[in-house]
Amino acid sequence: DAGVIQSPRHEVTEMGQEVTLRCKPISGHNSLFWYRQTMMRGLELLIYFNNNVPIDDSGMPEDRFSAKMPNASFSTLKIQPSEPRDSAVYFCASSLDRYPDYGYTFGSGTRLTVV
Amino acid sequence: QQQVKQSPQSLIVQKGGISIINCAYENTAFDYFPWYQQFPGKGPALLIAIRPDVSEKKEGRFTISFNKSAKQFSLHIMDSQPGDSATYFCAASITGNQFYFGTGTSLTVIP
C-alpha cells in the first residue's frame, strides 16, 4: 500500500491567492482527517470526515478554509484567500474507524508558505 | 486550551543514554495515550500506546510509564541511538473521540 498520499509536498503562494491541498487516503479507510502543524500550536485537527461526510469542522479556523471529500479516495482542503498566518504544514490522515485504537496513518504533509 | 501538555520542547542526549519525555493531562475521561514519532519531512507515525489500566508498557527500547493519580505519562527511550532523532508527540483521547496532541519534543541523539 502506498500509504496516505498528499500533494503538493511544498506550496509557495502569494497572499490573497487560492490554495488547494489534496489527499488520497489509504484504500478501504473510511475516516479522513486534516491537521495543521505549527511550532506554536503543534498538531491541530481542522476537520474530519467519516464515510465521505464531514462530521466535525469545528477546528477550521475561519470561513476562508473549506474541505471536501467527493469520494472515498480523494479529499481537498482549500484556503481562499490565503494569508501569511496560514503558513504551516498540513497533514492528512486516514483510519479504518472513526477514532481507532491503533492510530491514524498520516501522509507526508504539504508545507505551505504564504508570502 | 492545550489538552495535553508536553515537555521538554527539545532534548539532546548522548548515544546510549536514556531519553525521557513527559506529558500531563487534565481530563480524567481520557482512556488512550499514544506516542507518535515524526521524522523530518514525514508525517507522525504511531510508536507505542497505553491504556490507564496498566502503569507501564514496553516495546523494545521504548517504554511508556503511566501515573493515573498524577495524570502524567512519559516516554522513555533506553540506549538512545542517533536514528531515534526525531520529534515525538504524546496524545490522549477518549475512545471513540478525537486525539489531542502535545506540542512535540525534538530529540537529538549525539553520536
mmCIF file with all atom_site columns, C-alpha atoms in Angstrom:
data_model
loop_
_atom_site.group_PDB
_atom_site.id
_atom_site.type_symbol
_atom_site.label_atom_id
_atom_site.label_alt_id
_atom_site.label_comp_id
_atom_site.label_asym_id
_atom_site.label_entity_id
_atom_site.label_seq_id
_atom_site.pdbx_PDB_ins_code
_atom_site.Cartn_x
_atom_site.Cartn_y
_atom_site.Cartn_z
_atom_site.occupancy
_atom_site.B_iso_or_equiv
_atom_site.pdbx_formal_charge
_atom_site.auth_seq_id
_atom_site.auth_comp_id
_atom_site.auth_asym_id
_atom_site.auth_atom_id
_atom_site.pdbx_PDB_model_num
ATOM 1   C CA . ASP A 1 1   ? 0.000   0.000  0.000  1.00 0.00 ? 1   ASP A CA 1
ATOM 2   C CA . ALA A 1 2   ? 1.344   3.446  -0.908 1.00 0.00 ? 2   ALA A CA 1
ATOM 3   C CA . GLY A 1 3   ? 0.029   4.983  2.286  1.00 0.00 ? 3   GLY A CA 1
ATOM 4   C CA . VAL A 1 4   ? -1.715  8.328  2.516  1.00 0.00 ? 4   VAL A CA 1
ATOM 5   C CA . ILE A 1 5   ? -0.671  10.469 -0.427 1.00 0.00 ? 5   ILE A CA 1
ATOM 6   C CA . GLN A 1 6   ? -0.652  14.237 -0.246 1.00 0.00 ? 6   GLN A CA 1
ATOM 7   C CA . SER A 1 7   ? 0.080   16.790 -2.916 1.00 0.00 ? 7   SER A CA 1
ATOM 8   C CA . PRO A 1 8   ? 1.800   19.049 -3.417 1.00 0.00 ? 8   PRO A CA 1
ATOM 9   C CA . ARG A 1 9   ? 4.677   18.492 -0.979 1.00 0.00 ? 9   ARG A CA 1
ATOM 10  C CA . HIS A 1 10  ? 5.514   22.171 -0.979 1.00 0.00 ? 10  HIS A CA 1
ATOM 11  C CA . GLU A 1 11  ? 3.440   25.176 -1.939 1.00 0.00 ? 11  GLU A CA 1
ATOM 12  C CA . VAL A 1 12  ? 4.540   28.775 -2.012 1.00 0.00 ? 12  VAL A CA 1
ATOM 13  C CA . THR A 1 13  ? 1.875   31.302 -2.840 1.00 0.00 ? 13  THR A CA 1
ATOM 14  C CA . GLU A 1 14  ? 1.205   34.973 -2.545 1.00 0.00 ? 14  GLU A CA 1
ATOM 15  C CA . MET A 1 15  ? -1.185  36.403 -0.040 1.00 0.00 ? 15  MET A CA 1
ATOM 16  C CA . GLY A 1 16  ? -4.710  36.533 -1.402 1.00 0.00 ? 16  GLY A CA 1
ATOM 17  C CA . GLN A 1 17  ? -4.304  33.581 -3.728 1.00 0.00 ? 17  GLN A CA 1
ATOM 18  C CA . GLU A 1 18  ? -6.360  30.416 -3.544 1.00 0.00 ? 18  GLU A CA 1
ATOM 19  C CA . VAL A 1 19  ? -4.570  27.303 -2.355 1.00 0.00 ? 19  VAL A CA 1
ATOM 20  C CA . THR A 1 20  ? -5.806  23.736 -2.779 1.00 0.00 ? 20  THR A CA 1
ATOM 21  C CA . LEU A 1 21  ? -4.243  20.827 -0.929 1.00 0.00 ? 21  LEU A CA 1
ATOM 22  C CA . ARG A 1 22  ? -5.017  17.282 -1.952 1.00 0.00 ? 22  ARG A CA 1
ATOM 23  C CA . CYS A 1 23  ? -5.159  13.955 -0.182 1.00 0.00 ? 23  CYS A CA 1
ATOM 24  C CA . LYS A 1 24  ? -5.644  10.360 -1.204 1.00 0.00 ? 24  LYS A CA 1
ATOM 25  C CA . PRO A 1 25  ? -6.356  8.170  1.820  1.00 0.00 ? 25  PRO A CA 1
ATOM 26  C CA . ILE A 1 26  ? -5.442  4.530  2.172  1.00 0.00 ? 26  ILE A CA 1
ATOM 27  C CA . SER A 1 27  ? -7.824  2.356  0.210  1.00 0.00 ? 27  SER A CA 1
ATOM 28  C CA . GLY A 1 28  ? -10.505 0.935  2.472  1.00 0.00 ? 28  GLY A CA 1
ATOM 29  C CA . HIS A 1 29  ? -10.082 3.529  5.200  1.00 0.00 ? 29  HIS A CA 1
ATOM 30  C CA . ASN A 1 30  ? -13.371 5.218  5.963  1.00 0.00 ? 30  ASN A CA 1
ATOM 31  C CA . SER A 1 31  ? -12.215 8.161  8.086  1.00 0.00 ? 31  SER A CA 1
ATOM 32  C CA . LEU A 1 32  ? -10.104 11.072 6.936  1.00 0.00 ? 32  LEU A CA 1
ATOM 33  C CA . PHE A 1 33  ? -8.597  13.872 8.990  1.00 0.00 ? 33  PHE A CA 1
ATOM 34  C CA . TRP A 1 34  ? -6.957  17.172 8.117  1.00 0.00 ? 34  TRP A CA 1
ATOM 35  C CA . TYR A 1 35  ? -4.407  18.525 10.607 1.00 0.00 ? 35  TYR A CA 1
ATOM 36  C CA . ARG A 1 36  ? -2.347  21.684 10.672 1.00 0.00 ? 36  ARG A CA 1
ATOM 37  C CA . GLN A 1 37  ? 1.067   21.700 12.335 1.00 0.00 ? 37  GLN A CA 1
ATOM 38  C CA . THR A 1 38  ? 2.845   24.805 13.573 1.00 0.00 ? 38  THR A CA 1
ATOM 39  C CA . MET A 1 39  ? 5.622   25.348 16.074 1.00 0.00 ? 39  MET A CA 1
ATOM 40  C CA . MET A 1 40  ? 3.373   27.416 18.297 1.00 0.00 ? 40  MET A CA 1
ATOM 41  C CA . ARG A 1 41  ? 0.257   25.249 18.357 1.00 0.00 ? 41  ARG A CA 1
ATOM 42  C CA . GLY A 1 42  ? 1.526   21.801 17.438 1.00 0.00 ? 42  GLY A CA 1
ATOM 43  C CA . LEU A 1 43  ? -0.918  19.486 15.691 1.00 0.00 ? 43  LEU A CA 1
ATOM 44  C CA . GLU A 1 44  ? -4.431  20.872 15.376 1.00 0.00 ? 44  GLU A CA 1
ATOM 45  C CA . LEU A 1 45  ? -7.358  18.933 13.995 1.00 0.00 ? 45  LEU A CA 1
ATOM 46  C CA . LEU A 1 46  ? -9.109  21.015 11.365 1.00 0.00 ? 46  LEU A CA 1
ATOM 47  C CA . ILE A 1 47  ? -11.831 18.683 10.134 1.00 0.00 ? 47  ILE A CA 1
ATOM 48  C CA . TYR A 1 48  ? -12.609 15.028 9.828  1.00 0.00 ? 48  TYR A CA 1
ATOM 49  C CA . PHE A 1 49  ? -14.796 13.000 7.510  1.00 0.00 ? 49  PHE A CA 1
ATOM 50  C CA . ASN A 1 50  ? -16.413 9.654  8.090  1.00 0.00 ? 50  ASN A CA 1
ATOM 51  C CA . ASN A 1 51  ? -17.660 7.783  5.041  1.00 0.00 ? 51  ASN A CA 1
ATOM 52  C CA . ASN A 1 52  ? -17.099 10.949 2.977  1.00 0.00 ? 52  ASN A CA 1
ATOM 53  C CA . VAL A 1 53  ? -19.348 13.040 5.231  1.00 0.00 ? 53  VAL A CA 1
ATOM 54  C CA . PRO A 1 54  ? -17.896 15.954 7.241  1.00 0.00 ? 54  PRO A CA 1
ATOM 55  C CA . ILE A 1 55  ? -18.509 15.140 10.879 1.00 0.00 ? 55  ILE A CA 1
ATOM 56  C CA . ASP A 1 56  ? -16.764 17.906 12.776 1.00 0.00 ? 56  ASP A CA 1
ATOM 57  C CA . ASP A 1 57  ? -15.311 21.050 11.253 1.00 0.00 ? 57  ASP A CA 1
ATOM 58  C CA . SER A 1 58  ? -15.046 22.998 14.486 1.00 0.00 ? 58  SER A CA 1
ATOM 59  C CA . GLY A 1 59  ? -11.294 23.168 14.076 1.00 0.00 ? 59  GLY A CA 1
ATOM 60  C CA . MET A 1 60  ? -11.472 25.030 10.786 1.00 0.00 ? 60  MET A CA 1
ATOM 61  C CA . PRO A 1 61  ? -10.054 28.430 11.696 1.00 0.00 ? 61  PRO A CA 1
ATOM 62  C CA . GLU A 1 62  ? -12.370 30.578 9.621  1.00 0.00 ? 62  GLU A CA 1
ATOM 63  C CA . ASP A 1 63  ? -14.541 30.756 6.561  1.00 0.00 ? 63  ASP A CA 1
ATOM 64  C CA . ARG A 1 64  ? -11.520 31.068 4.333  1.00 0.00 ? 64  ARG A CA 1
ATOM 65  C CA . PHE A 1 65  ? -10.949 27.360 4.893  1.00 0.00 ? 65  PHE A CA 1
ATOM 66  C CA . SER A 1 66  ? -13.109 24.699 3.288  1.00 0.00 ? 66  SER A CA 1
ATOM 67  C CA . ALA A 1 67  ? -12.752 20.960 2.803  1.00 0.00 ? 67  ALA A CA 1
ATOM 68  C CA . LYS A 1 68  ? -14.466 18.434 0.596  1.00 0.00 ? 68  LYS A CA 1
ATOM 69  C CA . MET A 1 69  ? -14.448 14.710 0.160  1.00 0.00 ? 69  MET A CA 1
ATOM 70  C CA . PRO A 1 70  ? -16.303 13.908 -3.067 1.00 0.00 ? 70  PRO A CA 1
ATOM 71  C CA . ASN A 1 71  ? -15.496 10.200 -2.857 1.00 0.00 ? 71  ASN A CA 1
ATOM 72  C CA . ALA A 1 72  ? -13.738 7.681  -0.669 1.00 0.00 ? 72  ALA A CA 1
ATOM 73  C CA . SER A 1 73  ? -10.399 8.126  -2.401 1.00 0.00 ? 73  SER A CA 1
ATOM 74  C CA . PHE A 1 74  ? -9.976  11.886 -2.535 1.00 0.00 ? 74  PHE A CA 1
ATOM 75  C CA . SER A 1 75  ? -10.206 14.964 -0.352 1.00 0.00 ? 75  SER A CA 1
ATOM 76  C CA . THR A 1 76  ? -9.250  18.609 -0.728 1.00 0.00 ? 76  THR A CA 1
ATOM 77  C CA . LEU A 1 77  ? -8.542  21.407 1.690  1.00 0.00 ? 77  LEU A CA 1
ATOM 78  C CA . LYS A 1 78  ? -8.914  24.849 0.177  1.00 0.00 ? 78  LYS A CA 1
ATOM 79  C CA . ILE A 1 79  ? -7.848  28.208 1.532  1.00 0.00 ? 79  ILE A CA 1
ATOM 80  C CA . GLN A 1 80  ? -9.273  31.254 -0.190 1.00 0.00 ? 80  GLN A CA 1
ATOM 81  C CA . PRO A 1 81  ? -7.901  33.865 0.175  1.00 0.00 ? 81  PRO A CA 1
ATOM 82  C CA . SER A 1 82  ? -4.664  32.736 1.738  1.00 0.00 ? 82  SER A CA 1
ATOM 83  C CA . GLU A 1 83  ? -2.851  34.795 4.386  1.00 0.00 ? 83  GLU A CA 1
ATOM 84  C CA . PRO A 1 84  ? 0.723   34.639 5.736  1.00 0.00 ? 84  PRO A CA 1
ATOM 85  C CA . ARG A 1 85  ? -0.557  33.253 9.046  1.00 0.00 ? 85  ARG A CA 1
ATOM 86  C CA . ASP A 1 86  ? -1.801  30.191 7.179  1.00 0.00 ? 86  ASP A CA 1
ATOM 87  C CA . SER A 1 87  ? 1.800   29.145 6.632  1.00 0.00 ? 87  SER A CA 1
ATOM 88  C CA . ALA A 1 88  ? 2.161   25.717 8.211  1.00 0.00 ? 88  ALA A CA 1
ATOM 89  C CA . VAL A 1 89  ? 2.471   22.050 7.401  1.00 0.00 ? 89  VAL A CA 1
ATOM 90  C CA . TYR A 1 90  ? -0.882  20.494 6.608  1.00 0.00 ? 90  TYR A CA 1
ATOM 91  C CA . PHE A 1 91  ? -1.299  16.780 7.185  1.00 0.00 ? 91  PHE A CA 1
ATOM 92  C CA . CYS A 1 92  ? -3.943  14.426 6.007  1.00 0.00 ? 92  CYS A CA 1
ATOM 93  C CA . ALA A 1 93  ? -4.503  11.186 7.929  1.00 0.00 ? 93  ALA A CA 1
ATOM 94  C CA . SER A 1 94  ? -6.816  8.255  7.437  1.00 0.00 ? 94  SER A CA 1
ATOM 95  C CA . SER A 1 95  ? -8.039  5.362  9.521  1.00 0.00 ? 95  SER A CA 1
ATOM 96  C CA . LEU A 1 96  ? -10.309 2.342  9.365  1.00 0.00 ? 96  LEU A CA 1
ATOM 97  C CA . ASP A 1 97  ? -12.621 3.557  12.072 1.00 0.00 ? 97  ASP A CA 1
ATOM 98  C CA . ARG A 1 98  ? -13.713 6.911  13.262 1.00 0.00 ? 98  ARG A CA 1
ATOM 99  C CA . TYR A 1 99  ? -11.198 7.091  16.110 1.00 0.00 ? 99  TYR A CA 1
ATOM 100 C CA . PRO A 1 100 ? -9.304  3.843  16.071 1.00 0.00 ? 100 PRO A CA 1
ATOM 101 C CA . ASP A 1 101 ? -7.328  2.442  18.926 1.00 0.00 ? 101 ASP A CA 1
ATOM 102 C CA . TYR A 1 102 ? -4.464  1.766  16.615 1.00 0.00 ? 102 TYR A CA 1
ATOM 103 C CA . GLY A 1 103 ? -3.877  5.301  15.459 1.00 0.00 ? 103 GLY A CA 1
ATOM 104 C CA . TYR A 1 104 ? -4.050  7.171  12.251 1.00 0.00 ? 104 TYR A CA 1
ATOM 105 C CA . THR A 1 105 ? -1.846  6.841  9.209  1.00 0.00 ? 105 THR A CA 1
ATOM 106 C CA . PHE A 1 106 ? -0.515  10.247 8.312  1.00 0.00 ? 106 PHE A CA 1
ATOM 107 C CA . GLY A 1 107 ? 0.630   11.456 4.928  1.00 0.00 ? 107 GLY A CA 1
ATOM 108 C CA . SER A 1 108 ? 3.948   13.240 4.485  1.00 0.00 ? 108 SER A CA 1
ATOM 109 C CA . GLY A 1 109 ? 2.287   16.624 4.607  1.00 0.00 ? 109 GLY A CA 1
ATOM 110 C CA . THR A 1 110 ? 2.146   19.757 2.493  1.00 0.00 ? 110 THR A CA 1
ATOM 111 C CA . ARG A 1 111 ? 4.372   22.616 3.589  1.00 0.00 ? 111 ARG A CA 1
ATOM 112 C CA . LEU A 1 112 ? 2.512   25.805 2.767  1.00 0.00 ? 112 LEU A CA 1
ATOM 113 C CA . THR A 1 113 ? 4.242   29.154 2.690  1.00 0.00 ? 113 THR A CA 1
ATOM 114 C CA . VAL A 1 114 ? 2.168   32.257 2.072  1.00 0.00 ? 114 VAL A CA 1
ATOM 115 C CA . VAL A 1 115 ? 4.244   35.331 1.296  1.00 0.00 ? 115 VAL A CA 1
ATOM 116 C CA . GLN B 2 1   ? -6.549  25.423 25.611 1.00 0.00 ? 1   GLN B CA 1
ATOM 117 C CA . GLN B 2 2   ? -3.935  22.708 25.404 1.00 0.00 ? 2   GLN B CA 1
ATOM 118 C CA . GLN B 2 3   ? -5.497  19.430 26.499 1.00 0.00 ? 3   GLN B CA 1
ATOM 119 C CA . VAL B 2 4   ? -2.145  17.696 26.730 1.00 0.00 ? 4   VAL B CA 1
ATOM 120 C CA . LYS B 2 5   ? 0.983   19.493 27.944 1.00 0.00 ? 5   LYS B CA 1
ATOM 121 C CA . GLN B 2 6   ? 4.315   18.109 26.806 1.00 0.00 ? 6   GLN B CA 1
ATOM 122 C CA . SER B 2 7   ? 7.867   18.801 27.954 1.00 0.00 ? 7   SER B CA 1
ATOM 123 C CA . PRO B 2 8   ? 10.621  19.426 27.221 1.00 0.00 ? 8   PRO B CA 1
ATOM 124 C CA . GLN B 2 9   ? 10.337  21.206 23.898 1.00 0.00 ? 9   GLN B CA 1
ATOM 125 C CA . SER B 2 10  ? 13.751  19.904 22.888 1.00 0.00 ? 10  SER B CA 1
ATOM 126 C CA . LEU B 2 11  ? 16.138  17.315 24.232 1.00 0.00 ? 11  LEU B CA 1
ATOM 127 C CA . ILE B 2 12  ? 19.729  16.405 23.473 1.00 0.00 ? 12  ILE B CA 1
ATOM 128 C CA . VAL B 2 13  ? 21.007  13.023 24.630 1.00 0.00 ? 13  VAL B CA 1
ATOM 129 C CA . GLN B 2 14  ? 24.266  11.183 24.166 1.00 0.00 ? 14  GLN B CA 1
ATOM 130 C CA . LYS B 2 15  ? 24.208  7.913  22.291 1.00 0.00 ? 15  LYS B CA 1
ATOM 131 C CA . GLY B 2 16  ? 23.446  5.106  24.718 1.00 0.00 ? 16  GLY B CA 1
ATOM 132 C CA . GLY B 2 17  ? 21.700  7.401  27.171 1.00 0.00 ? 17  GLY B CA 1
ATOM 133 C CA . ILE B 2 18  ? 18.086  7.478  28.269 1.00 0.00 ? 18  ILE B CA 1
ATOM 134 C CA . SER B 2 19  ? 15.675  9.959  26.705 1.00 0.00 ? 19  SER B CA 1
ATOM 135 C CA . ILE B 2 20  ? 12.660  10.935 28.787 1.00 0.00 ? 20  ILE B CA 1
ATOM 136 C CA . ILE B 2 21  ? 9.709   12.957 27.539 1.00 0.00 ? 21  ILE B CA 1
ATOM 137 C CA . ASN B 2 22  ? 6.847   13.888 29.794 1.00 0.00 ? 22  ASN B CA 1
ATOM 138 C CA . CYS B 2 23  ? 3.183   14.666 29.252 1.00 0.00 ? 23  CYS B CA 1
ATOM 139 C CA . ALA B 2 24  ? 0.393   15.773 31.543 1.00 0.00 ? 24  ALA B CA 1
ATOM 140 C CA . TYR B 2 25  ? -3.344  15.954 31.084 1.00 0.00 ? 25  TYR B CA 1
ATOM 141 C CA . GLU B 2 26  ? -6.366  17.186 32.994 1.00 0.00 ? 26  GLU B CA 1
ATOM 142 C CA . ASN B 2 27  ? -9.307  15.303 31.552 1.00 0.00 ? 27  ASN B CA 1
ATOM 143 C CA . THR B 2 28  ? -9.718  12.150 33.631 1.00 0.00 ? 28  THR B CA 1
ATOM 144 C CA . ALA B 2 29  ? -12.007 10.724 30.969 1.00 0.00 ? 29  ALA B CA 1
ATOM 145 C CA . PHE B 2 30  ? -9.055  10.150 28.639 1.00 0.00 ? 30  PHE B CA 1
ATOM 146 C CA . ASP B 2 31  ? -8.513  6.419  28.271 1.00 0.00 ? 31  ASP B CA 1
ATOM 147 C CA . TYR B 2 32  ? -5.989  6.039  25.494 1.00 0.00 ? 32  TYR B CA 1
ATOM 148 C CA . PHE B 2 33  ? -2.497  7.543  25.374 1.00 0.00 ? 33  PHE B CA 1
ATOM 149 C CA . PRO B 2 34  ? -0.415  7.047  22.231 1.00 0.00 ? 34  PRO B CA 1
ATOM 150 C CA . TRP B 2 35  ? 3.002   8.358  21.335 1.00 0.00 ? 35  TRP B CA 1
ATOM 151 C CA . TYR B 2 36  ? 3.865   9.341  17.798 1.00 0.00 ? 36  TYR B CA 1
ATOM 152 C CA . GLN B 2 37  ? 7.283   9.656  16.188 1.00 0.00 ? 37  GLN B CA 1
ATOM 153 C CA . GLN B 2 38  ? 7.897   12.088 13.353 1.00 0.00 ? 38  GLN B CA 1
ATOM 154 C CA . PHE B 2 39  ? 10.987  12.252 11.158 1.00 0.00 ? 39  PHE B CA 1
ATOM 155 C CA . PRO B 2 40  ? 11.762  15.389 9.126  1.00 0.00 ? 40  PRO B CA 1
ATOM 156 C CA . GLY B 2 41  ? 9.625   15.617 6.031  1.00 0.00 ? 41  GLY B CA 1
ATOM 157 C CA . LYS B 2 42  ? 7.347   12.807 7.165  1.00 0.00 ? 42  LYS B CA 1
ATOM 158 C CA . GLY B 2 43  ? 4.035   12.554 8.909  1.00 0.00 ? 43  GLY B CA 1
ATOM 159 C CA . PRO B 2 44  ? 3.767   11.347 12.502 1.00 0.00 ? 44  PRO B CA 1
ATOM 160 C CA . ALA B 2 45  ? 3.678   7.574  12.939 1.00 0.00 ? 45  ALA B CA 1
ATOM 161 C CA . LEU B 2 46  ? 2.297   5.615  15.877 1.00 0.00 ? 46  LEU B CA 1
ATOM 162 C CA . LEU B 2 47  ? 5.140   4.405  18.084 1.00 0.00 ? 47  LEU B CA 1
ATOM 163 C CA . ILE B 2 48  ? 3.549   2.928  21.199 1.00 0.00 ? 48  ILE B CA 1
ATOM 164 C CA . ALA B 2 49  ? 0.347   3.399  23.166 1.00 0.00 ? 49  ALA B CA 1
ATOM 165 C CA . ILE B 2 50  ? -1.027  2.641  26.615 1.00 0.00 ? 50  ILE B CA 1
ATOM 166 C CA . ARG B 2 51  ? -4.363  2.459  28.383 1.00 0.00 ? 51  ARG B CA 1
ATOM 167 C CA . PRO B 2 52  ? -4.717  3.565  32.017 1.00 0.00 ? 52  PRO B CA 1
ATOM 168 C CA . ASP B 2 53  ? -5.355  0.087  33.360 1.00 0.00 ? 53  ASP B CA 1
ATOM 169 C CA . VAL B 2 54  ? -1.607  -0.560 33.294 1.00 0.00 ? 54  VAL B CA 1
ATOM 170 C CA . SER B 2 55  ? 1.236   1.515  34.690 1.00 0.00 ? 55  SER B CA 1
ATOM 171 C CA . GLU B 2 56  ? 3.870   0.578  32.144 1.00 0.00 ? 56  GLU B CA 1
ATOM 172 C CA . LYS B 2 57  ? 4.166   -0.739 28.628 1.00 0.00 ? 57  LYS B CA 1
ATOM 173 C CA . LYS B 2 58  ? 7.398   -1.716 26.961 1.00 0.00 ? 58  LYS B CA 1
ATOM 174 C CA . GLU B 2 59  ? 8.163   -2.350 23.314 1.00 0.00 ? 59  GLU B CA 1
ATOM 175 C CA . GLY B 2 60  ? 11.822  -2.883 22.634 1.00 0.00 ? 60  GLY B CA 1
ATOM 176 C CA . ARG B 2 61  ? 13.770  0.167  23.775 1.00 0.00 ? 61  ARG B CA 1
ATOM 177 C CA . PHE B 2 62  ? 10.602  2.246  24.160 1.00 0.00 ? 62  PHE B CA 1
ATOM 178 C CA . THR B 2 63  ? 8.630   2.305  27.416 1.00 0.00 ? 63  THR B CA 1
ATOM 179 C CA . ILE B 2 64  ? 5.570   4.277  28.446 1.00 0.00 ? 64  ILE B CA 1
ATOM 180 C CA . SER B 2 65  ? 5.190   4.941  32.142 1.00 0.00 ? 65  SER B CA 1
ATOM 181 C CA . PHE B 2 66  ? 1.722   5.978  33.265 1.00 0.00 ? 66  PHE B CA 1
ATOM 182 C CA . ASN B 2 67  ? 0.768   7.606  36.558 1.00 0.00 ? 67  ASN B CA 1
ATOM 183 C CA . LYS B 2 68  ? -3.003  7.805  36.715 1.00 0.00 ? 68  LYS B CA 1
ATOM 184 C CA . SER B 2 69  ? -3.186  9.635  40.036 1.00 0.00 ? 69  SER B CA 1
ATOM 185 C CA . ALA B 2 70  ? -0.786  12.324 38.856 1.00 0.00 ? 70  ALA B CA 1
ATOM 186 C CA . LYS B 2 71  ? -2.385  12.431 35.403 1.00 0.00 ? 71  LYS B CA 1
ATOM 187 C CA . GLN B 2 72  ? 1.007   12.113 33.806 1.00 0.00 ? 72  GLN B CA 1
ATOM 188 C CA . PHE B 2 73  ? 2.631   9.766  31.361 1.00 0.00 ? 73  PHE B CA 1
ATOM 189 C CA . SER B 2 74  ? 6.090   9.623  29.916 1.00 0.00 ? 74  SER B CA 1
ATOM 190 C CA . LEU B 2 75  ? 8.088   8.035  27.141 1.00 0.00 ? 75  LEU B CA 1
ATOM 191 C CA . HIS B 2 76  ? 11.454  6.511  27.964 1.00 0.00 ? 76  HIS B CA 1
ATOM 192 C CA . ILE B 2 77  ? 13.875  5.612  25.201 1.00 0.00 ? 77  ILE B CA 1
ATOM 193 C CA . MET B 2 78  ? 16.583  3.338  26.503 1.00 0.00 ? 78  MET B CA 1
ATOM 194 C CA . ASP B 2 79  ? 20.003  3.096  24.842 1.00 0.00 ? 79  ASP B CA 1
ATOM 195 C CA . SER B 2 80  ? 19.141  6.073  22.652 1.00 0.00 ? 80  SER B CA 1
ATOM 196 C CA . GLN B 2 81  ? 20.541  5.919  19.130 1.00 0.00 ? 81  GLN B CA 1
ATOM 197 C CA . PRO B 2 82  ? 21.173  8.613  16.513 1.00 0.00 ? 82  PRO B CA 1
ATOM 198 C CA . GLY B 2 83  ? 18.405  7.025  14.456 1.00 0.00 ? 83  GLY B CA 1
ATOM 199 C CA . ASP B 2 84  ? 15.970  7.918  17.246 1.00 0.00 ? 84  ASP B CA 1
ATOM 200 C CA . SER B 2 85  ? 16.498  11.606 16.483 1.00 0.00 ? 85  SER B CA 1
ATOM 201 C CA . ALA B 2 86  ? 13.007  12.820 15.624 1.00 0.00 ? 86  ALA B CA 1
ATOM 202 C CA . THR B 2 87  ? 10.097  14.772 17.019 1.00 0.00 ? 87  THR B CA 1
ATOM 203 C CA . TYR B 2 88  ? 7.921   12.904 19.488 1.00 0.00 ? 88  TYR B CA 1
ATOM 204 C CA . PHE B 2 89  ? 4.295   13.718 20.207 1.00 0.00 ? 89  PHE B CA 1
ATOM 205 C CA . CYS B 2 90  ? 2.181   12.445 23.024 1.00 0.00 ? 90  CYS B CA 1
ATOM 206 C CA . ALA B 2 91  ? -1.566  12.331 22.622 1.00 0.00 ? 91  ALA B CA 1
ATOM 207 C CA . ALA B 2 92  ? -4.667  11.483 24.572 1.00 0.00 ? 92  ALA B CA 1
ATOM 208 C CA . SER B 2 93  ? -8.179  10.545 23.674 1.00 0.00 ? 93  SER B CA 1
ATOM 209 C CA . ILE B 2 94  ? -11.429 9.197  24.931 1.00 0.00 ? 94  ILE B CA 1
ATOM 210 C CA . THR B 2 95  ? -12.114 6.036  22.959 1.00 0.00 ? 95  THR B CA 1
ATOM 211 C CA . GLY B 2 96  ? -14.385 6.942  20.102 1.00 0.00 ? 96  GLY B CA 1
ATOM 212 C CA . ASN B 2 97  ? -13.387 10.584 20.120 1.00 0.00 ? 97  ASN B CA 1
ATOM 213 C CA . GLN B 2 98  ? -10.633 12.720 18.688 1.00 0.00 ? 98  GLN B CA 1
ATOM 214 C CA . PHE B 2 99  ? -6.979  12.671 19.649 1.00 0.00 ? 99  PHE B CA 1
ATOM 215 C CA . TYR B 2 100 ? -5.450  15.672 21.398 1.00 0.00 ? 100 TYR B CA 1
ATOM 216 C CA . PHE B 2 101 ? -1.750  16.039 20.677 1.00 0.00 ? 101 PHE B CA 1
ATOM 217 C CA . GLY B 2 102 ? 1.020   17.604 22.724 1.00 0.00 ? 102 GLY B CA 1
ATOM 218 C CA . THR B 2 103 ? 3.192   20.266 21.138 1.00 0.00 ? 103 THR B CA 1
ATOM 219 C CA . GLY B 2 104 ? 6.051   17.878 20.458 1.00 0.00 ? 104 GLY B CA 1
ATOM 220 C CA . THR B 2 105 ? 9.603   17.266 21.651 1.00 0.00 ? 105 THR B CA 1
ATOM 221 C CA . SER B 2 106 ? 12.529  17.477 19.280 1.00 0.00 ? 106 SER B CA 1
ATOM 222 C CA . LEU B 2 107 ? 15.003  14.770 20.266 1.00 0.00 ? 107 LEU B CA 1
ATOM 223 C CA . THR B 2 108 ? 18.613  14.841 19.090 1.00 0.00 ? 108 THR B CA 1
ATOM 224 C CA . VAL B 2 109 ? 20.844  11.896 19.908 1.00 0.00 ? 109 VAL B CA 1
ATOM 225 C CA . ILE B 2 110 ? 24.518  12.796 19.620 1.00 0.00 ? 110 ILE B CA 1
ATOM 226 C CA . PRO B 2 111 ? 26.844  10.007 18.403 1.00 0.00 ? 111 PRO B CA 1
#
